[in-house]
């Protein structure tokens, strides 16, 4: 336990600036290229549904379970008052969760606490695994958690830092694309029961405003994460 504690509390040195920038470009390419996005989008869905689930627990709603589907969609089932602050916060948490998780990850990674970030992610995946109610969701979480555990167990610390940067950039960029897709789908009336539409029925704000609020949080998280991860030139810090 002493060795684990030392590993968690020992800050790792920052990787070279070119490594950070290359990680950002790689993550951006994965998010913008349709083929790689369809393969990796499920990771953003895990964060999205995890955001719903966490907020449901924080607002003391009854969490009934989470389902992840092969088309990269998901659903989080809760029980409680159909209106009120708890329901509003739970519905609003999904689309902003990947970006906020990326921002938190950027803070830990930029501070050198890569091991803490990995431990937190694995702990969250284990908690979600207890709430999954379909086979595909179980397989998805086991595959994701197993890959993270294997990489961090066998890879040296400097490789862990590169992987952490890549994952954080992916969440920061990947948190924006689903919101843009939601905005486009709503324009054609293809998602009448989206989170934004549910929030419109729960509040006085129209769905379009909620979409813009989601996007504002995602863009602000990207800006904040970039500020934390990319060192300022000498003389500007």
Coordinates of N, CA and C in Angstrom, one line a residue:
X1 N 0.8 -1.2 0.0 CA 0.0 0.0 0.0 C 0.9 1.3 0.0
X2 N 2.0 1.2 0.7 CA 2.9 2.3 0.7 C 3.4 2.6 -0.7
X3 N 3.7 1.6 -1.4 CA 4.2 1.8 -2.8 C 3.1 2.4 -3.7
X4 N 1.9 1.9 -3.5 CA 0.8 2.5 -4.3 C 0.6 3.9 -4.0
X5 N 0.6 4.3 -2.7 CA 0.4 5.7 -2.2 C 1.5 6.6 -2.8
X6 N 2.8 6.1 -2.8 CA 3.9 6.9 -3.3 C 3.7 7.1 -4.8
X7 N 3.2 6.0 -5.5 CA 3.0 6.2 -7.0 C 1.9 7.2 -7.3
X8 N 0.8 7.2 -6.5 CA -0.3 8.1 -6.7 C 0.1 9.5 -6.4
X9 N 0.9 9.7 -5.4 CA 1.2 11.1 -4.9 C 2.5 11.7 -5.5
X10 N 3.2 10.9 -6.3 CA 4.4 11.4 -6.9 C 4.1 12.0 -8.3
X11 N 4.4 13.3 -8.5 CA 4.1 13.9 -9.8 C 5.1 13.5 -10.8
X12 N 4.7 13.2 -12.0 CA 5.6 12.9 -13.1 C 5.9 14.2 -13.9
X13 N 7.1 14.2 -14.4 CA 7.5 15.4 -15.2 C 6.6 15.5 -16.5
X14 N 6.4 16.7 -16.9 CA 5.7 16.9 -18.2 C 6.4 16.3 -19.4
X15 N 5.7 15.7 -20.3 CA 6.4 15.3 -21.6 C 6.8 16.5 -22.4
X16 N 7.6 16.3 -23.4 CA 8.0 17.4 -24.2 C 6.8 18.1 -24.9
X17 N 7.0 19.4 -25.2 CA 5.9 20.1 -25.8 C 5.4 19.5 -27.1
X18 N 6.3 19.0 -27.9 CA 5.9 18.4 -29.2 C 5.0 17.2 -29.0
X19 N 5.3 16.5 -27.8 CA 4.5 15.3 -27.5 C 3.0 15.7 -27.2
X20 N 2.9 16.8 -26.4 CA 1.6 17.3 -26.1 C 0.8 17.7 -27.3
X21 N 1.5 18.5 -28.2 CA 0.8 19.0 -29.4 C 0.5 17.8 -30.4
X22 N 1.4 16.8 -30.5 CA 1.1 15.7 -31.3 C -0.1 14.9 -30.8
X23 N -0.2 14.8 -29.5 CA -1.3 14.1 -28.9 C -2.6 14.8 -29.2
X24 N -2.6 16.2 -29.2 CA -3.7 17.0 -29.5 C -4.1 16.8 -31.0
X25 N -3.2 16.8 -31.8 CA -3.5 16.6 -33.3 C -4.0 15.2 -33.6
X26 N -3.5 14.2 -32.9 CA -3.9 12.8 -33.1 C -5.4 12.7 -32.6
X27 N -5.7 13.2 -31.4 CA -7.0 13.2 -30.9 C -8.0 13.9 -31.8
X28 N -7.6 15.1 -32.3 CA -8.4 15.8 -33.2 C -8.7 15.1 -34.5
X29 N -7.7 14.4 -35.0 CA -7.9 13.6 -36.2 C -8.9 12.4 -36.0
X30 N -8.7 11.8 -34.8 CA -9.6 10.7 -34.5 C -11.1 11.2 -34.4
X31 N -11.3 12.3 -33.8 CA -12.7 12.9 -33.7 C -13.2 13.3 -35.0
X32 N -12.4 13.9 -35.8 CA -13.0 14.5 -37.1 C -13.1 13.5 -38.2
X33 N -12.3 12.5 -38.2 CA -12.4 11.5 -39.3 C -13.6 10.5 -38.9
X34 N -14.5 10.4 -39.8 CA -15.8 9.7 -39.6 C -15.5 8.2 -39.1
X35 N -14.6 7.5 -39.8 CA -14.4 6.1 -39.5 C -13.9 5.9 -38.1
X36 N -12.8 6.7 -37.8 CA -12.3 6.5 -36.4 C -13.2 7.0 -35.4
X37 N -14.0 8.0 -35.7 CA -15.0 8.5 -34.7 C -16.1 7.5 -34.4
X38 N -16.6 6.8 -35.4 CA -17.6 5.7 -35.2 C -17.0 4.6 -34.3
X39 N -15.7 4.3 -34.5 CA -15.1 3.3 -33.6 C -14.9 3.8 -32.2
X40 N -14.5 5.0 -32.0 CA -14.1 5.5 -30.7 C -15.3 6.2 -30.0
X41 N -16.4 6.5 -30.7 CA -17.4 7.3 -30.1 C -18.0 6.7 -28.8
X42 N -18.0 5.3 -28.8 CA -18.5 4.6 -27.6 C -17.9 5.1 -26.3
X43 N -16.6 5.5 -26.4 CA -15.9 6.0 -25.2 C -16.6 7.3 -24.7
X44 N -17.0 8.2 -25.6 CA -17.7 9.4 -25.2 C -19.1 9.1 -24.7
X45 N -19.7 8.0 -25.2 CA -21.1 7.6 -24.7 C -20.9 7.1 -23.3
X46 N -19.9 6.4 -23.0 CA -19.7 5.9 -21.6 C -19.6 7.1 -20.7
X47 N -18.8 8.1 -21.0 CA -18.7 9.3 -20.2 C -20.1 10.1 -20.1
X48 N -20.8 10.1 -21.2 CA -22.1 10.8 -21.3 C -23.1 10.1 -20.3
X49 N -23.2 8.8 -20.4 CA -24.2 8.1 -19.5 C -23.7 8.1 -18.1
X50 N -22.3 8.1 -17.9 CA -21.8 8.2 -16.6 C -22.1 9.5 -15.9
X51 N -22.2 10.6 -16.7 CA -22.6 11.9 -16.2 C -24.0 11.9 -15.7
X52 N -24.9 11.3 -16.5 CA -26.3 11.2 -16.1 C -26.4 10.4 -14.8
X53 N -25.7 9.3 -14.7 CA -25.8 8.4 -13.5 C -25.2 9.1 -12.3
X54 N -24.1 9.8 -12.4 CA -23.5 10.4 -11.3 C -24.3 11.5 -10.8
X55 N -24.9 12.3 -11.7 CA -25.8 13.4 -11.2 C -27.1 12.9 -10.6
X56 N -27.6 11.8 -11.1 CA -28.8 11.2 -10.5 C -28.5 10.8 -9.0
X57 N -27.3 10.2 -8.8 CA -26.9 9.8 -7.4 C -26.7 11.1 -6.6
X58 N -26.1 12.1 -7.1 CA -25.9 13.3 -6.3 C -27.2 14.0 -6.0
X59 N -28.2 13.9 -6.8 CA -29.4 14.5 -6.5 C -30.4 13.6 -5.9
X60 N -29.9 12.4 -5.5 CA -30.7 11.4 -4.7 C -31.9 10.9 -5.5
X61 N -31.7 10.7 -6.8 CA -32.7 10.0 -7.6 C -32.4 8.5 -7.6
X62 N -33.4 7.7 -7.8 CA -33.2 6.3 -7.8 C -32.6 5.9 -9.1
X63 N -31.4 5.3 -9.1 CA -30.7 4.9 -10.3 C -31.0 3.5 -10.6
X64 N -31.7 3.2 -11.7 CA -32.2 1.9 -12.0 C -31.2 1.1 -12.9
X65 N -30.4 1.8 -13.7 CA -29.4 1.1 -14.5 C -29.0 1.9 -15.7
X66 N -28.0 1.4 -16.4 CA -27.4 2.0 -17.6 C -27.4 1.0 -18.7
X67 N -27.7 1.4 -19.9 CA -27.6 0.5 -21.1 C -26.7 1.2 -22.2
X68 N -25.7 0.5 -22.7 CA -24.9 0.9 -23.8 C -25.2 0.1 -25.0
X69 N -25.4 0.7 -26.2 CA -25.8 0.0 -27.4 C -24.7 0.0 -28.4
X70 N -24.8 -1.0 -29.3 CA -23.8 -1.2 -30.3 C -23.7 0.0 -31.3
X71 N -24.8 0.8 -31.4 CA -24.8 1.9 -32.3 C -24.2 3.2 -31.7
X72 N -23.5 3.0 -30.6 CA -22.9 4.0 -29.8 C -23.9 4.9 -29.0
X73 N -25.1 4.5 -29.0 CA -26.1 5.3 -28.2 C -26.1 4.6 -26.8
X74 N -26.9 5.3 -25.9 CA -27.0 4.7 -24.5 C -28.2 5.4 -23.8
X75 N -28.5 4.8 -22.7 CA -29.7 5.3 -21.9 C -29.4 5.0 -20.4
X76 N -29.7 6.0 -19.6 CA -29.6 5.9 -18.2 C -31.0 6.0 -17.6
X77 N -31.4 5.0 -16.9 CA -32.8 4.9 -16.3 C -32.8 5.3 -14.8
X78 N -33.6 6.3 -14.5 CA -33.7 6.8 -13.1 C -35.1 6.8 -12.7
X79 N -35.4 6.9 -11.4 CA -36.7 7.0 -10.9 C -36.8 8.0 -9.8
X80 N -37.9 8.8 -9.8 CA -38.0 9.9 -8.9 C -39.0 10.9 -9.4
X81 N -39.0 12.1 -8.9 CA -39.9 13.1 -9.4 C -39.7 13.4 -10.8
X82 N -40.7 13.4 -11.7 CA -40.5 13.7 -13.1 C -40.1 15.1 -13.4
X83 N -40.2 16.0 -12.4 CA -39.8 17.4 -12.6 C -39.0 17.8 -11.4
X84 N -38.5 19.0 -11.5 CA -37.7 19.6 -10.4 C -36.3 19.6 -10.7
X85 N -35.5 20.2 -9.7 CA -34.0 20.4 -10.0 C -33.3 19.1 -10.2
X86 N -33.6 18.0 -9.5 CA -32.9 16.8 -9.6 C -33.0 16.2 -11.0
X87 N -34.2 16.3 -11.6 CA -34.4 15.8 -12.9 C -33.7 16.7 -14.0
X88 N -33.8 18.0 -13.7 CA -33.2 18.9 -14.7 C -31.6 18.7 -14.7
X89 N -31.0 18.6 -13.5 CA -29.6 18.4 -13.4 C -29.2 17.1 -14.0
X90 N -30.0 16.1 -13.8 CA -29.6 14.7 -14.3 C -29.7 14.8 -15.9
X91 N -30.7 15.4 -16.4 CA -30.8 15.5 -17.9 C -29.7 16.3 -18.5
X92 N -29.3 17.4 -17.8 CA -28.3 18.3 -18.3 C -26.9 17.8 -18.2
X93 N -26.7 16.8 -17.4 CA -25.3 16.3 -17.1 C -24.7 15.5 -18.3
X94 N -25.5 14.9 -19.1 CA -24.9 14.0 -20.1 C -24.0 14.6 -21.1
X95 N -24.4 15.6 -21.8 CA -23.6 16.1 -22.9 C -22.4 16.9 -22.4
X96 N -22.5 17.4 -21.2 CA -21.3 18.2 -20.7 C -20.3 17.3 -20.0
X97 N -20.7 16.0 -19.6 CA -19.8 15.2 -18.8 C -18.5 14.9 -19.5
X98 N -18.4 14.5 -20.8 CA -17.1 14.2 -21.4 C -16.2 15.4 -21.3
X99 N -16.7 16.6 -21.6 CA -15.9 17.8 -21.6 C -15.4 18.1 -20.2
X100 N -16.2 18.0 -19.2 CA -15.8 18.3 -17.8 C -14.9 17.2 -17.3
X101 N -15.1 16.0 -17.7 CA -14.1 14.9 -17.3 C -12.8 15.2 -18.0
X102 N -12.8 15.6 -19.3 CA -11.6 16.0 -19.9 C -10.9 17.2 -19.3
X103 N -11.6 18.1 -18.8 CA -11.0 19.3 -18.1 C -10.4 18.9 -16.8
X104 N -11.1 18.0 -16.0 CA -10.5 17.5 -14.8 C -9.3 16.7 -15.1
X105 N -9.3 15.9 -16.1 CA -8.2 15.1 -16.5 C -7.0 16.0 -16.9
X106 N -7.3 17.1 -17.6 CA -6.2 18.0 -18.0 C -5.5 18.6 -16.8
X107 N -6.3 18.9 -15.8 CA -5.7 19.5 -14.5 C -4.8 18.4 -13.9
X108 N -5.3 17.2 -13.8 CA -4.4 16.2 -13.1 C -3.2 15.9 -14.0
X109 N -3.4 15.8 -15.3 CA -2.3 15.4 -16.2 C -1.2 16.5 -16.2
X110 N -1.7 17.8 -16.3 CA -0.8 18.9 -16.3 C 0.0 19.0 -15.0
X111 N -0.6 18.5 -13.9 CA 0.1 18.6 -12.6 C 1.0 17.4 -12.4
X112 N 1.0 16.5 -13.3 CA 1.8 15.3 -13.2 C 1.2 14.1 -12.6
X113 N 0.0 14.2 -12.1 CA -0.7 13.1 -11.4 C -1.4 12.2 -12.4
X114 N -0.7 11.6 -13.3 CA -1.2 10.7 -14.3 C -1.8 9.4 -13.6
X115 N -1.1 8.9 -12.6 CA -1.5 7.7 -11.9 C -2.9 7.9 -11.2
X116 N -3.1 9.1 -10.6 CA -4.3 9.5 -10.0 C -5.4 9.5 -11.0
X117 N -5.2 10.1 -12.2 CA -6.2 10.1 -13.3 C -6.6 8.7 -13.7
X118 N -5.6 7.8 -13.9 CA -5.9 6.4 -14.3 C -6.7 5.7 -13.2
X119 N -6.3 5.9 -11.9 CA -7.0 5.3 -10.8 C -8.5 5.7 -10.8
X120 N -8.7 7.0 -11.0 CA -10.1 7.6 -10.9 C -10.9 7.0 -12.1
X121 N -10.3 6.9 -13.3 CA -11.1 6.4 -14.4 C -11.4 5.0 -14.2
X122 N -10.5 4.2 -13.8 CA -10.8 2.8 -13.5 C -11.9 2.6 -12.5
X123 N -11.8 3.4 -11.4 CA -12.8 3.3 -10.3 C -14.2 3.7 -10.9
X124 N -14.2 4.7 -11.7 CA -15.5 5.1 -12.3 C -16.1 4.0 -13.2
X125 N -15.2 3.4 -14.0 CA -15.7 2.3 -14.8 C -16.2 1.1 -14.0
X126 N -15.5 0.8 -12.9 CA -16.0 -0.3 -12.1 C -17.4 0.0 -11.5
X127 N -17.5 1.3 -11.0 CA -18.9 1.7 -10.5 C -19.9 1.6 -11.6
X128 N -19.6 2.0 -12.8 CA -20.6 1.9 -13.9 C -20.9 0.5 -14.2
X129 N -19.9 -0.4 -14.1 CA -20.1 -1.8 -14.4 C -21.2 -2.4 -13.5
X130 N -21.2 -2.0 -12.3 CA -22.2 -2.5 -11.4 C -23.7 -2.1 -11.7
X131 N -23.8 -1.0 -12.6 CA -25.1 -0.5 -13.0 C -25.5 -0.9 -14.4
X132 N -24.6 -1.5 -15.1 CA -25.0 -1.9 -16.5 C -26.0 -3.0 -16.5
X133 N -27.0 -2.8 -17.5 CA -28.1 -3.8 -17.5 C -28.2 -4.5 -18.9
X134 N -27.1 -4.5 -19.7 CA -27.2 -5.3 -20.9 C -25.8 -5.8 -21.2
X135 N -25.7 -6.9 -22.0 CA -24.5 -7.6 -22.3 C -23.5 -6.7 -23.0
X136 N -23.9 -6.0 -24.0 CA -23.0 -5.1 -24.8 C -22.3 -4.1 -23.9
X137 N -23.1 -3.5 -23.0 CA -22.5 -2.6 -22.0 C -21.5 -3.2 -21.2
X138 N -21.7 -4.4 -20.7 CA -20.7 -5.1 -19.8 C -19.4 -5.3 -20.6
X139 N -19.6 -5.8 -21.8 CA -18.4 -6.1 -22.7 C -17.6 -4.8 -23.0
X140 N -18.4 -3.7 -23.3 CA -17.7 -2.4 -23.6 C -16.9 -1.9 -22.4
X141 N -17.5 -2.0 -21.2 CA -16.8 -1.5 -20.0 C -15.6 -2.4 -19.6
X142 N -15.8 -3.7 -19.8 CA -14.6 -4.6 -19.5 C -13.5 -4.4 -20.5
X143 N -13.8 -4.2 -21.7 CA -12.8 -4.0 -22.7 C -12.1 -2.7 -22.5
X144 N -12.8 -1.6 -22.2 CA -12.2 -0.3 -21.9 C -11.3 -0.3 -20.7
X145 N -11.9 -0.8 -19.6 CA -11.1 -0.9 -18.4 C -9.9 -1.8 -18.5
X146 N -10.1 -3.0 -19.2 CA -9.0 -3.9 -19.3 C -7.9 -3.3 -20.2
X147 N -8.2 -2.6 -21.2 CA -7.2 -2.0 -22.0 C -6.4 -0.9 -21.3
X148 N -7.1 -0.1 -20.5 CA -6.5 0.9 -19.7 C -5.5 0.3 -18.6
X149 N -6.0 -0.8 -17.9 CA -5.2 -1.4 -16.9 C -4.0 -2.1 -17.5
X150 N -4.2 -2.7 -18.7 CA -3.1 -3.4 -19.3 C -2.0 -2.4 -19.8
X151 N -2.4 -1.3 -20.4 CA -1.5 -0.3 -20.9 C -0.7 0.3 -19.7
X152 N -1.4 0.6 -18.6 CA -0.7 1.2 -17.5 C 0.1 0.3 -16.7
X153 N -0.2 -1.0 -16.8 CA 0.6 -2.0 -16.0 C 1.9 -2.3 -16.7
X154 N 1.8 -2.4 -18.0 CA 3.0 -2.9 -18.8 C 3.8 -1.7 -19.3
X155 N 3.2 -0.6 -19.5 CA 3.9 0.5 -20.2 C 4.7 1.3 -19.1
X156 N 5.9 1.9 -19.5 CA 6.6 2.7 -18.6 C 5.9 4.0 -18.3
X157 N 6.3 4.7 -17.2 CA 5.5 5.9 -16.8 C 5.5 7.0 -17.9
X158 N 6.5 7.2 -18.7 CA 6.5 8.2 -19.8 C 5.5 7.9 -20.8
X159 N 5.3 6.6 -21.1 CA 4.2 6.2 -22.1 C 2.9 6.4 -21.5
X160 N 2.7 6.1 -20.2 CA 1.4 6.4 -19.5 C 1.1 7.9 -19.6
X161 N 2.1 8.7 -19.5 CA 1.8 10.2 -19.6 C 1.3 10.5 -21.0
X162 N 1.9 9.9 -22.0 CA 1.5 10.2 -23.4 C 0.0 9.7 -23.6
X163 N -0.3 8.5 -23.1 CA -1.6 7.9 -23.3 C -2.6 8.8 -22.5
X164 N -2.2 9.3 -21.4 CA -3.1 10.2 -20.6 C -3.4 11.5 -21.4
X165 N -2.4 12.1 -22.0 CA -2.6 13.3 -22.8 C -3.5 13.0 -24.0
X166 N -3.3 11.9 -24.6 CA -4.1 11.5 -25.8 C -5.6 11.4 -25.3
X167 N -5.8 10.7 -24.2 CA -7.2 10.4 -23.7 C -7.8 11.7 -23.3
X168 N -7.1 12.6 -22.7 CA -7.7 13.9 -22.2 C -8.1 14.7 -23.4
X169 N -7.2 14.8 -24.4 CA -7.5 15.6 -25.6 C -8.7 15.0 -26.4
X170 N -8.8 13.7 -26.4 CA -9.9 13.0 -27.0 C -11.2 13.4 -26.4
X171 N -11.2 13.4 -25.0 CA -12.5 13.8 -24.3 C -12.8 15.3 -24.6
X172 N -11.8 16.1 -24.6 CA -12.0 17.6 -24.8 C -12.6 17.8 -26.3
X173 N -12.0 17.2 -27.3 CA -12.5 17.4 -28.6 C -13.8 16.5 -28.8
X174 N -13.8 15.3 -28.3 CA -14.9 14.4 -28.5 C -16.1 14.9 -27.8
X175 N -16.0 15.8 -26.8 CA -17.2 16.3 -26.1 C -17.9 17.3 -26.9
X176 N -17.3 17.9 -27.9 CA -17.9 18.9 -28.8 C -18.7 18.3 -29.9
X177 N -18.2 17.2 -30.6 CA -18.8 16.7 -31.8 C -20.2 16.2 -31.5
X178 N -20.5 15.4 -30.5 CA -21.9 15.0 -30.3 C -22.9 16.2 -30.2
X179 N -22.4 17.3 -29.6 CA -23.3 18.4 -29.5 C -23.6 19.0 -30.8
X180 N -22.6 19.1 -31.7 CA -22.8 19.6 -33.0 C -23.7 18.7 -33.8
X181 N -23.5 17.4 -33.6 CA -24.4 16.4 -34.3 C -25.8 16.5 -33.8
X182 N -26.0 16.7 -32.5 CA -27.4 16.9 -31.9 C -28.0 18.2 -32.5
X183 N -27.2 19.2 -32.7 CA -27.8 20.5 -33.2 C -28.2 20.2 -34.7
X184 N -27.4 19.5 -35.4 CA -27.8 19.2 -36.8 C -29.0 18.3 -36.9
X185 N -29.1 17.3 -36.1 CA -30.2 16.3 -36.1 C -31.5 17.0 -35.7
X186 N -31.4 17.9 -34.7 CA -32.6 18.6 -34.3 C -33.2 19.5 -35.4
X187 N -32.3 20.0 -36.2 CA -32.7 20.9 -37.3 C -33.6 20.2 -38.2
X188 N -33.4 18.9 -38.3 CA -34.2 18.1 -39.2 C -35.3 17.2 -38.5
X189 N -35.4 17.5 -37.2 CA -36.5 16.9 -36.4 C -36.2 15.4 -36.2
X190 N -35.0 15.0 -36.1 CA -34.7 13.5 -36.0 C -34.5 13.0 -34.6
X191 N -34.4 13.9 -33.6 CA -34.3 13.5 -32.2 C -35.2 14.3 -31.3
X192 N -36.5 14.0 -31.4 CA -37.5 14.8 -30.7 C -37.4 14.5 -29.2
X193 N -36.8 13.4 -28.7 CA -36.7 13.1 -27.3 C -35.3 13.2 -26.8
X194 N -34.5 14.1 -27.4 CA -33.1 14.3 -26.9 C -33.1 14.9 -25.5
X195 N -31.9 14.9 -24.9 CA -31.7 15.6 -23.6 C -32.2 17.0 -23.7
X196 N -31.8 17.7 -24.8 CA -32.2 19.1 -24.9 C -33.7 19.3 -24.9
X197 N -34.4 18.4 -25.6 CA -35.9 18.5 -25.7 C -36.5 18.1 -24.4
X198 N -36.0 17.2 -23.7 CA -36.5 16.9 -22.4 C -36.3 18.1 -21.4
X199 N -35.2 18.7 -21.5 CA -34.9 19.9 -20.7 C -35.9 21.1 -21.1
X200 N -36.2 21.2 -22.3 CA -37.1 22.2 -22.8 C -38.5 22.0 -22.1
X201 N -38.9 20.7 -22.0 CA -40.2 20.4 -21.4 C -40.1 20.6 -19.9
X202 N -38.9 20.6 -19.3 CA -38.8 20.7 -17.8 C -38.6 22.1 -17.4
X203 N -38.1 23.0 -18.3 CA -37.8 24.4 -18.0 C -38.4 25.3 -18.9
X204 N -38.1 26.6 -18.7 CA -38.7 27.7 -19.6 C -37.8 27.9 -20.8
X205 N -36.6 27.3 -20.8 CA -35.7 27.5 -21.9 C -36.0 26.6 -23.1
X206 N -36.0 27.0 -24.3 CA -36.2 26.1 -25.5 C -35.0 25.2 -25.7
X207 N -35.2 24.1 -26.4 CA -34.2 23.1 -26.6 C -32.9 23.7 -27.3
X208 N -33.1 24.6 -28.2 CA -32.0 25.2 -28.9 C -31.1 26.0 -28.0
X209 N -31.6 26.6 -26.9 CA -30.8 27.3 -25.9 C -30.0 26.3 -25.1
X210 N -30.6 25.2 -24.8 CA -29.9 24.1 -24.1 C -28.7 23.6 -24.9
X211 N -28.9 23.4 -26.2 CA -27.9 22.9 -27.0 C -26.7 23.9 -27.0
X212 N -27.0 25.2 -27.1 CA -26.0 26.2 -27.1 C -25.3 26.2 -25.7
X213 N -26.0 26.0 -24.6 CA -25.4 25.9 -23.3 C -24.4 24.7 -23.2
X214 N -24.8 23.6 -23.8 CA -24.0 22.4 -23.8 C -22.7 22.8 -24.6
X215 N -22.8 23.4 -25.7 CA -21.7 23.8 -26.6 C -20.8 24.8 -25.9
X216 N -21.4 25.7 -25.2 CA -20.6 26.7 -24.5 C -19.7 26.0 -23.4
X217 N -20.3 25.1 -22.6 CA -19.5 24.4 -21.6 C -18.4 23.6 -22.3
X218 N -18.7 22.9 -23.4 CA -17.7 22.1 -24.1 C -16.5 22.9 -24.6
X219 N -16.9 24.0 -25.2 CA -15.8 24.9 -25.8 C -15.0 25.5 -24.7
X220 N -15.6 25.9 -23.6 CA -14.9 26.5 -22.5 C -14.0 25.4 -21.8
X221 N -14.5 24.2 -21.8 CA -13.6 23.1 -21.2 C -12.4 22.9 -22.1
X222 N -12.6 22.9 -23.4 CA -11.5 22.7 -24.4 C -10.5 23.8 -24.2
X223 N -11.0 25.1 -24.1 CA -10.1 26.2 -23.9 C -9.3 26.1 -22.6
X224 N -10.0 25.7 -21.5 CA -9.4 25.5 -20.2 C -8.4 24.4 -20.2
X225 N -8.7 23.3 -20.9 CA -7.8 22.1 -20.9 C -6.6 22.5 -21.7
X226 N -6.8 23.2 -22.9 CA -5.6 23.6 -23.7 C -4.7 24.5 -22.9
X227 N -5.3 25.4 -22.1 CA -4.4 26.3 -21.3 C -3.6 25.5 -20.3
X228 N -4.2 24.4 -19.7 CA -3.5 23.6 -18.7 C -2.4 22.7 -19.3
X229 N -2.7 22.2 -20.5 CA -1.9 21.2 -21.1 C -0.7 21.8 -21.9
X230 N -1.0 22.9 -22.6 CA 0.0 23.4 -23.5 C 0.8 24.5 -22.8
X231 N 2.1 24.3 -22.6 CA 2.9 25.3 -21.8 C 2.9 26.6 -22.6
X232 N 2.8 27.7 -21.9 CA 2.9 29.0 -22.5 C 4.4 29.3 -22.9
X233 N 4.6 30.1 -24.0 CA 6.0 30.4 -24.4 C 6.6 31.2 -23.3
X234 N 7.9 31.2 -23.2 CA 8.7 31.9 -22.2 C 8.3 33.4 -22.3
X235 N 8.1 34.0 -21.2 CA 7.8 35.4 -21.1 C 6.3 35.7 -21.0
X236 N 5.5 34.7 -21.3 CA 4.0 34.8 -21.3 C 3.4 34.2 -20.0
X237 N 4.1 33.3 -19.4 CA 3.6 32.6 -18.2 C 3.7 33.4 -17.0

